Short mmCIF file of C-alpha atoms in Angstrom, two decimals:
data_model
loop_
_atom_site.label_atom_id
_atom_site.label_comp_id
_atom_site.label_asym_id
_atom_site.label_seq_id
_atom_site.Cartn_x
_atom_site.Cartn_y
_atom_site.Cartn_z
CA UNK A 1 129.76 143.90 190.98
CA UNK A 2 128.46 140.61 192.16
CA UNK A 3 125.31 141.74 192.22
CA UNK A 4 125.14 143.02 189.25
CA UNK A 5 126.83 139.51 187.75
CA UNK A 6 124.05 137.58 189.42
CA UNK A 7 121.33 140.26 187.84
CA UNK A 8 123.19 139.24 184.38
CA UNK A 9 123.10 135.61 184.98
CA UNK A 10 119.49 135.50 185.88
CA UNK A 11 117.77 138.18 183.28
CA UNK A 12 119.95 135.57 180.32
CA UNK A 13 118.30 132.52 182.40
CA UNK A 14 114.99 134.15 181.91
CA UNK A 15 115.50 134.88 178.10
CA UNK A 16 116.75 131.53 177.19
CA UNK A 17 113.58 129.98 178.78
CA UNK A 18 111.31 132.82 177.46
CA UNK A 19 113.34 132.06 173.96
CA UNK A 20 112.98 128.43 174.25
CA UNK A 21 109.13 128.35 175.34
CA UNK A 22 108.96 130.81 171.90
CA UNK A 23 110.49 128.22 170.23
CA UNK A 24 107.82 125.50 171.03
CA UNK A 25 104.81 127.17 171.00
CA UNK A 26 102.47 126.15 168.42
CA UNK A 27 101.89 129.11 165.89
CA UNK A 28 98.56 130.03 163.76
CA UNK A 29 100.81 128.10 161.07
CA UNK A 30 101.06 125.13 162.64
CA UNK A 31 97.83 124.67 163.25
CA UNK A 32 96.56 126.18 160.21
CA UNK A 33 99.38 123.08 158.78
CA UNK A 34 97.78 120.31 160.83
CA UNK A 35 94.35 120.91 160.10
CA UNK A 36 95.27 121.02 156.43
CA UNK A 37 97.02 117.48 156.58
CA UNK A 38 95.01 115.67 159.05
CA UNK A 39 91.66 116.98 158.00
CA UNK A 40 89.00 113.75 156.93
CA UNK A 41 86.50 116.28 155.31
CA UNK A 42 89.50 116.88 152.94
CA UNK A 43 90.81 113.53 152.28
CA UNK A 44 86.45 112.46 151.78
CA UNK A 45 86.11 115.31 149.31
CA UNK A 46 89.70 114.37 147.66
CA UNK A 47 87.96 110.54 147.23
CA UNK A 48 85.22 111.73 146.31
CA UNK A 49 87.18 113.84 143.46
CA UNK A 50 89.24 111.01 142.42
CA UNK A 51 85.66 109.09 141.73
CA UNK A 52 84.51 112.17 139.35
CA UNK A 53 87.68 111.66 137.65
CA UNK A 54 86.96 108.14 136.49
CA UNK A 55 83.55 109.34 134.60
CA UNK A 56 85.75 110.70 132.55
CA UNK A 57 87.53 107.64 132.28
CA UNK A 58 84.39 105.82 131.80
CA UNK A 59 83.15 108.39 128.93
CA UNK A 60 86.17 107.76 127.31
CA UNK A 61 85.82 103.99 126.97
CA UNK A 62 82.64 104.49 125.12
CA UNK A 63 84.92 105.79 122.28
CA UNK A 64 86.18 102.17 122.06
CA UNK A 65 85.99 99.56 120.64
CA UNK A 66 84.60 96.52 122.90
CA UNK A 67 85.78 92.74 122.82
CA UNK A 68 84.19 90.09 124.34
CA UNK A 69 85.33 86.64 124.68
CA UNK A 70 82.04 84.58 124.60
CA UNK A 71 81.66 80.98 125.18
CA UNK A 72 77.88 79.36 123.97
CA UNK A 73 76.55 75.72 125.03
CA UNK A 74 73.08 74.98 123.91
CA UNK A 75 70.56 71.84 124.09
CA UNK A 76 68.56 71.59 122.25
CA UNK A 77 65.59 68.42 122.45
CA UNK A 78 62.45 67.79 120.07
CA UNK A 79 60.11 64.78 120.78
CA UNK A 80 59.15 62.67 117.39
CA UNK A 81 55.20 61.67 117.05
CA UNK A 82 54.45 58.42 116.14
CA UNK A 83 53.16 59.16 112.64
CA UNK A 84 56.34 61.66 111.65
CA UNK A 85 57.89 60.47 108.72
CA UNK A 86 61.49 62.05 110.26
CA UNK A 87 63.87 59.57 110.64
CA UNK A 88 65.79 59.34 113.59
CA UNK A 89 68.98 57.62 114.40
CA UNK A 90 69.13 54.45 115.26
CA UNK A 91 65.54 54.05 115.58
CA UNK A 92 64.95 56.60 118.02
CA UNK A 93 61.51 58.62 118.71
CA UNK A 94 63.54 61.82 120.49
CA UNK A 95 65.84 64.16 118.85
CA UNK A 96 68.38 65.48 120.83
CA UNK A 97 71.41 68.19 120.09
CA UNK A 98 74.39 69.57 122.29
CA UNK A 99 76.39 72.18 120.32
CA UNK A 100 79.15 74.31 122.12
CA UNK A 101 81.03 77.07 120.82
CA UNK A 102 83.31 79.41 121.55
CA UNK A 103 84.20 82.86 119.94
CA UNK A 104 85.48 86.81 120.40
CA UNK A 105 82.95 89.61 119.23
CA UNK A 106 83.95 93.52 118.71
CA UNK A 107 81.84 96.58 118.10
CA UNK A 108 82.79 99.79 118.36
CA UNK A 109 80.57 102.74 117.36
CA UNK A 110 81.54 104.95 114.62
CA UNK A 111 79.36 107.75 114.24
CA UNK A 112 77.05 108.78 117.24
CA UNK A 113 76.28 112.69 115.66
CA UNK A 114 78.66 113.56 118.92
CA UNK A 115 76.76 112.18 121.65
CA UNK A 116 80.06 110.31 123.11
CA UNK A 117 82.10 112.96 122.66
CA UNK A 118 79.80 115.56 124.46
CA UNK A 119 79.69 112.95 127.19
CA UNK A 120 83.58 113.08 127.61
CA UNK A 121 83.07 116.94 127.64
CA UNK A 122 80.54 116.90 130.11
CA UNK A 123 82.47 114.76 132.60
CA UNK A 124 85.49 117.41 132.20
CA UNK A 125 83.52 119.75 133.25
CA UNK A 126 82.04 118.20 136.38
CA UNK A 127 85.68 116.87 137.37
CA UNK A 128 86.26 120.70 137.15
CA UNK A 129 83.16 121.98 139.05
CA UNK A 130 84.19 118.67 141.59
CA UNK A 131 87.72 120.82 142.04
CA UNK A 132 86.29 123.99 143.11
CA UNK A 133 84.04 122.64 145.55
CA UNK A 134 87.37 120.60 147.14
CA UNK A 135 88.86 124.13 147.56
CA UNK A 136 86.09 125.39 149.19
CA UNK A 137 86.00 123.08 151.15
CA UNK A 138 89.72 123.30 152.28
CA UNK A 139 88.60 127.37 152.89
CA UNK A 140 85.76 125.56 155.62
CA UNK A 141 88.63 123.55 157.59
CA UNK A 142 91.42 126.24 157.44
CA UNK A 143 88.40 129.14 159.07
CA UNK A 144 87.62 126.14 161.50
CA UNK A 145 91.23 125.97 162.36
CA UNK A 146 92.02 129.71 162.49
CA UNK A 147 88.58 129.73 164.53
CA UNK A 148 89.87 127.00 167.14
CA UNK A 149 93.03 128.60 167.79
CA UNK A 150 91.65 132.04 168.65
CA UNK A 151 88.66 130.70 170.75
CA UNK A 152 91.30 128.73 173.00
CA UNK A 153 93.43 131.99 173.52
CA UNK A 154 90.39 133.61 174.29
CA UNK A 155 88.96 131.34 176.40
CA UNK A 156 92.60 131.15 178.44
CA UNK A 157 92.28 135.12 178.65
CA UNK A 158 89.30 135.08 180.19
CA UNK A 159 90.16 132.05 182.93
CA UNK A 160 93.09 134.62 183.67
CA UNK A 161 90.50 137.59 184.11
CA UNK A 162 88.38 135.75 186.30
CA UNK A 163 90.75 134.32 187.94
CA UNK A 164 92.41 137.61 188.38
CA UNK A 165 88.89 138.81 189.66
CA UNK A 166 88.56 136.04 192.39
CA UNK A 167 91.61 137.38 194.25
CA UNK A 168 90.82 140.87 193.91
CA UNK A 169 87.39 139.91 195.63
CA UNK A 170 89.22 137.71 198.11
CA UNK A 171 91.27 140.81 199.25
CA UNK A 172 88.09 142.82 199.12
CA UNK A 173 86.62 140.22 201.63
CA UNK A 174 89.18 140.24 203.65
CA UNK A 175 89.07 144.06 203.73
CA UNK A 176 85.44 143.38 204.62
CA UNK A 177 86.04 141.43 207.67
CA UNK A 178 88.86 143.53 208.84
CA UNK A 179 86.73 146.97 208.61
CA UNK A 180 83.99 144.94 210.26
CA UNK A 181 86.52 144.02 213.13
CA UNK A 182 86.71 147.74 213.77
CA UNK A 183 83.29 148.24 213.29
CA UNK A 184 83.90 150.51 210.60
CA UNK A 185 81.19 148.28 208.26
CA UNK A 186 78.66 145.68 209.14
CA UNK A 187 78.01 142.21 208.34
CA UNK A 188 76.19 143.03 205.64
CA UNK A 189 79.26 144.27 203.85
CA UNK A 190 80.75 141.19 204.43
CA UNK A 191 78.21 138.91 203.17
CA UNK A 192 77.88 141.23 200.13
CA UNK A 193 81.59 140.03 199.75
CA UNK A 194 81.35 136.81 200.36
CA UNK A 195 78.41 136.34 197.62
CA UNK A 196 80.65 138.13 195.57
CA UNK A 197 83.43 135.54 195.85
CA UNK A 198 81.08 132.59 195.87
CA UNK A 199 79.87 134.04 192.35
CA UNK A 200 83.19 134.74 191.12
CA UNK A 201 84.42 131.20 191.77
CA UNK A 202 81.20 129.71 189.92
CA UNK A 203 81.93 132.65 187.17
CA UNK A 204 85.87 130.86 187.16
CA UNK A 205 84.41 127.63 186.97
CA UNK A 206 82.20 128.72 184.00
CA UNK A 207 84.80 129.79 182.14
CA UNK A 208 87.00 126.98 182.52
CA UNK A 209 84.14 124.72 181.22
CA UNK A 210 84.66 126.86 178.32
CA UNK A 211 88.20 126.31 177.78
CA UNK A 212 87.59 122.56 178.09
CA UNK A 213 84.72 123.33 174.83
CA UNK A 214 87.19 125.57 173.20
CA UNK A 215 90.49 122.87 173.32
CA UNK A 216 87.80 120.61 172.24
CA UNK A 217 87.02 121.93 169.17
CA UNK A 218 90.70 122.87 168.55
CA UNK A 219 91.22 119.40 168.34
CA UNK A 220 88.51 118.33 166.30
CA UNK A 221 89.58 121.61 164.04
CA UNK A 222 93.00 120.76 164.01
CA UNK A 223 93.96 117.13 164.75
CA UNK A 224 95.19 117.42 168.40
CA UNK A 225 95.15 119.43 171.83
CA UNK A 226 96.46 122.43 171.62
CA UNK A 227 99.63 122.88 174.01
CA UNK A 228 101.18 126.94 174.79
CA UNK A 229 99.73 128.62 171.60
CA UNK A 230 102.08 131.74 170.08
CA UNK A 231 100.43 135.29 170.26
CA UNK A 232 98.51 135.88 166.79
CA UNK A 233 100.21 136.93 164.15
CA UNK A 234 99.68 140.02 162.05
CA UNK A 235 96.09 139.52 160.04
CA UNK A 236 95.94 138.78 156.62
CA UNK A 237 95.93 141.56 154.18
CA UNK A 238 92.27 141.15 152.33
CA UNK A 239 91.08 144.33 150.38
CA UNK A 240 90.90 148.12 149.88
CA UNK A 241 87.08 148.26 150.37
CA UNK A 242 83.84 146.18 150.35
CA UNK A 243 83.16 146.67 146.35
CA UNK A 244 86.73 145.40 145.49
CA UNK A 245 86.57 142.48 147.90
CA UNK A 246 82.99 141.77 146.26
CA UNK A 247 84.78 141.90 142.69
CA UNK A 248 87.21 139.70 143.64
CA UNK A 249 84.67 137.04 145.11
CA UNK A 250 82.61 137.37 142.11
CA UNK A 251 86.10 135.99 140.17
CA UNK A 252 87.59 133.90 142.03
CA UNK A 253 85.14 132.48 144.94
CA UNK A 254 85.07 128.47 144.44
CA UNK A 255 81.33 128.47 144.70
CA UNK A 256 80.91 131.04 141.31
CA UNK A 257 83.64 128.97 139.88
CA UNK A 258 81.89 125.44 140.85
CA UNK A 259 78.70 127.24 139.71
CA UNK A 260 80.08 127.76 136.40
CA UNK A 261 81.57 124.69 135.12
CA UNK A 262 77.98 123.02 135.94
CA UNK A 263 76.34 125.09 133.74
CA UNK A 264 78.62 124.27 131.29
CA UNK A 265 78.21 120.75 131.85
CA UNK A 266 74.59 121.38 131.62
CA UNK A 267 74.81 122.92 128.43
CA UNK A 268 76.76 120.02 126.91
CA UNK A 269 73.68 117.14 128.26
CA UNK A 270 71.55 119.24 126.54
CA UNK A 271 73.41 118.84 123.08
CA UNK A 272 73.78 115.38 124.11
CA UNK A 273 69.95 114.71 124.85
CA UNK A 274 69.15 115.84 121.20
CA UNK A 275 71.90 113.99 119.33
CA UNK A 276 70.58 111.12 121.12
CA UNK A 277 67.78 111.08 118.98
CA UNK A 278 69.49 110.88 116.24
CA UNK A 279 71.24 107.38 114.24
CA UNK A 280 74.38 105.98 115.43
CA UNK A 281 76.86 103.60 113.08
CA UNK A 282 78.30 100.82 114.25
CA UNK A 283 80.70 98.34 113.19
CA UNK A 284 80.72 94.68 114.75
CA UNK A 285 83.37 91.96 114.08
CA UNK A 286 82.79 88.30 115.02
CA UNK A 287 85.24 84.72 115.21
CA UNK A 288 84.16 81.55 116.75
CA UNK A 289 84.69 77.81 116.50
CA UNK A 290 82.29 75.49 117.14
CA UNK A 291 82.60 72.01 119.21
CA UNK A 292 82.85 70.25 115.69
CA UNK A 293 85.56 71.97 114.56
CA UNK A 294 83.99 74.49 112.68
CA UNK A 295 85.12 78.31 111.63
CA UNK A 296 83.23 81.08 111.46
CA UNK A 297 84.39 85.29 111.28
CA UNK A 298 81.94 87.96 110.33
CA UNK A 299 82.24 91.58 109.57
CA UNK A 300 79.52 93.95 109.38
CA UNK A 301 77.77 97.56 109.92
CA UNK A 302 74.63 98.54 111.86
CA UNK A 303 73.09 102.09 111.62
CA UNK A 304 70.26 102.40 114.63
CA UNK A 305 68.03 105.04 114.71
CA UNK A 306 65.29 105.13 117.38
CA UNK A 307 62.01 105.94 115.68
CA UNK A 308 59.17 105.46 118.40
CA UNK A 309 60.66 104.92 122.48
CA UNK A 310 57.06 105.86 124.43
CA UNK A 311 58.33 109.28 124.50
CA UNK A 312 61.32 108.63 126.92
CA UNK A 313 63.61 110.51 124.42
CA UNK A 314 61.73 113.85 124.42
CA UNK A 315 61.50 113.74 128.02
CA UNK A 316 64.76 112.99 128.52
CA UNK A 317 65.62 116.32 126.42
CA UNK A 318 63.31 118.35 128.02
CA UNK A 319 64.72 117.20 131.32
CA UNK A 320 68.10 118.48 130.56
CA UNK A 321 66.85 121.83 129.32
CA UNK A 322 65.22 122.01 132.76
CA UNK A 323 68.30 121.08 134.52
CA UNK A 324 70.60 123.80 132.57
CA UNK A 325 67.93 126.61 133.46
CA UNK A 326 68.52 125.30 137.09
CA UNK A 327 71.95 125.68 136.85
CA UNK A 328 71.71 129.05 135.47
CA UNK A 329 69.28 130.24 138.04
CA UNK A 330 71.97 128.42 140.19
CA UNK A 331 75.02 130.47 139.55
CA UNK A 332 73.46 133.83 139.82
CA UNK A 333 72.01 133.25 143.01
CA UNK A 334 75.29 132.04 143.89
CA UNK A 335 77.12 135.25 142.86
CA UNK A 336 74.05 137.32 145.47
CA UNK A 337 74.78 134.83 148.24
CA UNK A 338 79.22 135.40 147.67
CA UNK A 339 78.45 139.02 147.20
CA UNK A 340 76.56 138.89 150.77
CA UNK A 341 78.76 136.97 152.64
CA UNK A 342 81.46 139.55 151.89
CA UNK A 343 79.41 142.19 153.03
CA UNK A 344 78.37 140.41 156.11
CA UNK A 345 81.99 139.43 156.55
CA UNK A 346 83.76 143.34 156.18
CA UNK A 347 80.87 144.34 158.49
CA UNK A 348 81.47 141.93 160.96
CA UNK A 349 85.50 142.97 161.36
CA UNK A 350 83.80 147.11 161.21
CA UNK A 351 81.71 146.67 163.89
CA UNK A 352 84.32 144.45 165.63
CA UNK A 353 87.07 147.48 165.23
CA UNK A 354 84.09 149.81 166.71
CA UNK A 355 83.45 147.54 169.40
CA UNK A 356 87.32 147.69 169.97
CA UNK A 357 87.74 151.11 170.34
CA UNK A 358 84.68 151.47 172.19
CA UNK A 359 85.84 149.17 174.61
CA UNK A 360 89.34 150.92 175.23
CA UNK A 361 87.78 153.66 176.40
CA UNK A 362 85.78 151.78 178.41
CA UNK A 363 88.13 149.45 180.25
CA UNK A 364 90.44 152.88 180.68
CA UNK A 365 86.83 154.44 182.37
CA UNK A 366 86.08 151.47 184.68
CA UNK A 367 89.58 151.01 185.54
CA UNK A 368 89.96 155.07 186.53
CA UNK A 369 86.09 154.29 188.49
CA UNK A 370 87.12 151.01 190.10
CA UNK A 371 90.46 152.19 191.62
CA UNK A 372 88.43 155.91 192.46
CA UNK A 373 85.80 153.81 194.43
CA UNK A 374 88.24 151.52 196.08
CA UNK A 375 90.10 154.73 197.17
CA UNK A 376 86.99 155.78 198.67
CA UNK A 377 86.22 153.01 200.35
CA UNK A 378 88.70 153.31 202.35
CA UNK A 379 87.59 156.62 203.82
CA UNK A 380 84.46 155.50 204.38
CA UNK A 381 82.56 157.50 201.91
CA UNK A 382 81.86 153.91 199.36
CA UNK A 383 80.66 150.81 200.67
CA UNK A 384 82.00 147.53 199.88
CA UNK A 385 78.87 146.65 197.45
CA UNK A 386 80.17 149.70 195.60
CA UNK A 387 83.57 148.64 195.12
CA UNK A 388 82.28 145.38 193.95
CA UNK A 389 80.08 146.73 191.28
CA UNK A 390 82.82 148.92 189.99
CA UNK A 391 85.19 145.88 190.26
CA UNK A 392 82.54 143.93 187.64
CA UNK A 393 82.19 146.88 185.62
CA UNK A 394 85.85 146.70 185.14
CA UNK A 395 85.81 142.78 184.67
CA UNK A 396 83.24 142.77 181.72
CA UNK A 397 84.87 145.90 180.02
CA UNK A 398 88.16 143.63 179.77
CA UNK A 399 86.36 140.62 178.54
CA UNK A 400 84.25 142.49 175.96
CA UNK A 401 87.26 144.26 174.77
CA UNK A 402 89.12 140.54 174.84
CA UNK A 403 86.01 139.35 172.67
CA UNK A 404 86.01 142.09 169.99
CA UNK A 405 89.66 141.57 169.28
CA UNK A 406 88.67 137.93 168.72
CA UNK A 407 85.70 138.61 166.34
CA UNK A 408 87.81 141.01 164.62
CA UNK A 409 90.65 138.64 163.67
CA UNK A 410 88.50 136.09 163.03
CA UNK A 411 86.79 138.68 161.18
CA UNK A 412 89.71 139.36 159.00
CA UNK A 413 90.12 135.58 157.82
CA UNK A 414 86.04 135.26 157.01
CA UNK A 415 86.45 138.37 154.79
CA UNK A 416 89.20 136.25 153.02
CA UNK A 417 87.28 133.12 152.86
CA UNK A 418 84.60 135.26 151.29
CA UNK A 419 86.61 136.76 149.05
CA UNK A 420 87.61 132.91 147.84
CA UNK A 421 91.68 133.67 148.83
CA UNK A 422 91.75 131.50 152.24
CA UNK A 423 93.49 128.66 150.79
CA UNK A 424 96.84 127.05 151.57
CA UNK A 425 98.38 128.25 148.30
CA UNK A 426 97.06 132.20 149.17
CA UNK A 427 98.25 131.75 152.86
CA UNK A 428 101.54 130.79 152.15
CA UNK A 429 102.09 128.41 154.46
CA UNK A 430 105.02 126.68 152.39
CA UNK A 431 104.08 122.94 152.33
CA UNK A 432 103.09 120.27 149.73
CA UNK A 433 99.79 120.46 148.86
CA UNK A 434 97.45 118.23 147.15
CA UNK A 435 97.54 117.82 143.72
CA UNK A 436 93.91 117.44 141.98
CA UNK A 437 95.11 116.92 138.51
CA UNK A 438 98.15 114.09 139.68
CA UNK A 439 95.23 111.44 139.22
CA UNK A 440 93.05 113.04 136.52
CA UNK A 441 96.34 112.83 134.23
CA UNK A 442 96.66 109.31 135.32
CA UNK A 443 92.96 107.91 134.52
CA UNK A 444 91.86 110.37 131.88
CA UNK A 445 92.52 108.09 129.31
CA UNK A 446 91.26 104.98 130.62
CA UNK A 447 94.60 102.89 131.19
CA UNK A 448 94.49 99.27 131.25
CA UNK A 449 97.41 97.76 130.06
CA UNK A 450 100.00 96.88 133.37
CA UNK A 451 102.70 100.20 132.26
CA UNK A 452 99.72 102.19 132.86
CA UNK A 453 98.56 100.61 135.75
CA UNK A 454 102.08 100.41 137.35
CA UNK A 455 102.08 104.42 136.40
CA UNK A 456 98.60 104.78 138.39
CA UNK A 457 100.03 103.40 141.49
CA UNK A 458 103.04 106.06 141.40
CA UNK A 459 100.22 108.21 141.88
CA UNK A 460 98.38 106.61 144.29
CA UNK A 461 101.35 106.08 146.12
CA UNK A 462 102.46 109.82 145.78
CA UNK A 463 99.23 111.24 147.61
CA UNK A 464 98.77 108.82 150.24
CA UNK A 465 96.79 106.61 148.61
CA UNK A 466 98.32 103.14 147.69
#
């Protein structure tokens, strides 16, 4: 019975620490969470948003009216021959004036055939293109991440194999030496050994070189060093086949979607390169008071139409009905290269699931060979050299097989990219995430009184950004 209390004791001991390391080992969440909020790439391409967002602000403006305080001084000086009959004061040849003034104009344009308007429609569209290409870009670090954290487990695998193989070759050279004690082999099976361990430790080496890469770039991937890292979790769920994951790209991949709002914004500088050549109406309001003491106000209308510019306007047209064929031309080549990157993606994780099952069967082969060989060895019928080969047969089988599950879970998360689903929201991973219309809202229509401003910096302050 005491035994069998100690037994009880110890096997709860060694749950609560297996429990507790459980606990605090980093999951494929957490780092998929850290790379998401400590990412720089995201927070440039959020900036970088936030600026396309003010265009529209700008745009916007030019629906305004514009006042300008404006404050004149001007000197004036004329010199008076000798034979001028004007008559200057106090005898005087030189006539000179200082006359200061100071005023407030306003214009605002009335009627522009559109051409302001489009512009505010065109910047709504790139702010919305601008989006699409911040969510692909978010797809980029979250693959990085899931990337990071799978090259680090494999990498650790590996050490453990070859480290694994430099003790089985350390009992094989001490085998070795003791057969060659009894003269049952000769040095040369020793030294075979020996080379064999001297290889396997610069093989252990190698691999722990790699580890140091692979941490490396889990940190740069995901903000910090990765510590004990969980086993993998289940992989996502992507699609019933190739065509419907290519369907589903073709809808909702950020690129296509990026792709399309440009050509719409293309489409809207073309209307606005041809109303361009048309009048625009103005209106244009005017007080001042001069150094003297003097009123003035003035209210009046201006209709502008270009009639001659050197050609600049035609060009300018013809440049934006190059630039919207671009974009056309643009988005279908996009929708070939989304529709190839799924296919390159679903074949990667079938030849990856091949490679898997392939490798099974081998590791299951090399492992029946290896301990078949070793057997014989002992009887004399295998040399050591033998039992070394079939121990490296048996080592590269595990760490191909080790390698295809990798690729193939990997695999699994480029097919989502692909597909335009590997996004924070999709993933589930059940934290804030960044708003890209919290700031639009708050500049779209050009605030500049202090309410708005004091609204602005709410925002700011809400995503980090005060």
């Amino acid at each position: 019975m005491r035994k069998i209390r100690l037994w009880a004791v110890a096997t709860c001991s060694a749950l609560a620490v297996m429990a507790s390391s459980a606990a605090q080992a980093e999951t494929l969440a957490d780092a998929l969470i850290s790379a998401y909020r400590s990412s720089n790439l995201l927070e440039q391409n959020r900036a970088l948003l936030r600026a396309t967002d003010e265009d529209v602000a700008v745009a916007v403006a030019a629906l305004r009216p514009v006042v300008q305080f404006v404050a004149q001084s001007t000197y004036s000086f004329q010199r008076v021959h000798a034979d001028a009959t004007l008559v200057t004061p106090a005898g005087r040849s030189n006539v000179e004036n200082l006359n200061s003034s100071v005023g407030l104009t306003a214009s605002m344009t009335l009627y522009d055939f559109g051409r302001n308007a489009l512009a505010v429609e065109a910047a709504k569209e790139t702010v919305l293109a601008t989006r699409e290409a911040l969510v692909q870009v978010e797809q980029n670090v979250l693959l990085d991440a899931v990337n990071a954290y799978v090259q680090v487990q494999l990498a650790q695998s590996i050490v453990n194999l070859r480290r694994n193989n430099l003790g089985l070759i350390d009992q094989e050279l001490q085998a070795a030496q003791d057969r060659f004690d009894v003269g049952e082999v000769t040095r040369t099976d020793v030294s075979q050994a020996q080379a064999a361990l001297a290889a396997s430790r610069s093989d252990l080496t190698s691999a722990e070189g790699d580890l140091v890469v692979a941490r490396e770039a889990y940190k740069a991937a995901v903000g910090h060093y990765p510590a004990d890292l969980a086993p993998r979790p289940a992989a996502p769920r992507t699609a019933a086949t190739v065509e419907a994951a290519r369907q589903v790209a073709l809808r909702a991949h950020p690129q296509v979607r990026q792709a399309q709002r440009q050509v719409a914004a293309a489409d809207l500088n073309v209307a606005r390169a041809k109303a361009a050549m048309r009048p625009s109406i103005s209106a244009e309001a005017n007080v001042g008071l001069d150094d003297e003491g003097q009123e003035s106000a003035s209210v009046g209308l201006s209709l502008r139409h270009t009639l001659y510019a050197g050609g600049e306007l035609s060009a300018l047209y013809r440049q934006t009905l190059a630039n919207r064929d671009a974009q056309k031309a643009n988005l279908l080549q996009t929708g070939v290269n989304v529709a190839q990157n799924v296919g390159i993606a679903w074949s990667t994780v079938e030849v990856a699931s091949a490679a898997i099952a392939a490798g099974d069967e081998e590791v299951r082969a090399a492992r029946t060979a290896f301990e078949g060989v070793r057997e014989e060895a002992t009887l004399g019928a295998r040399t050591t050299l033998d039992v070394l080969n079939a121990e490296q047969d048996l080592l590269n089988a595990q760490a191909d097989r080790l390698t295809a599950e990798a690729q193939r879970y990997v695999g699994m998360y480029q097919v989502l990219a692909s597909m335009g689903l590997l996004t924070v929201e999709h993933l589930n991973l059940g934290i804030p995430t960044y708003d890209p219309a919290a700031y639009y809202n708050a500049v779209k229509n050009a605030p500049a009184t202090s309410s708005q401003g004091k609204r602005l910096d709410r925002v700011l302050k809400s995503i980090g950004r005060n």
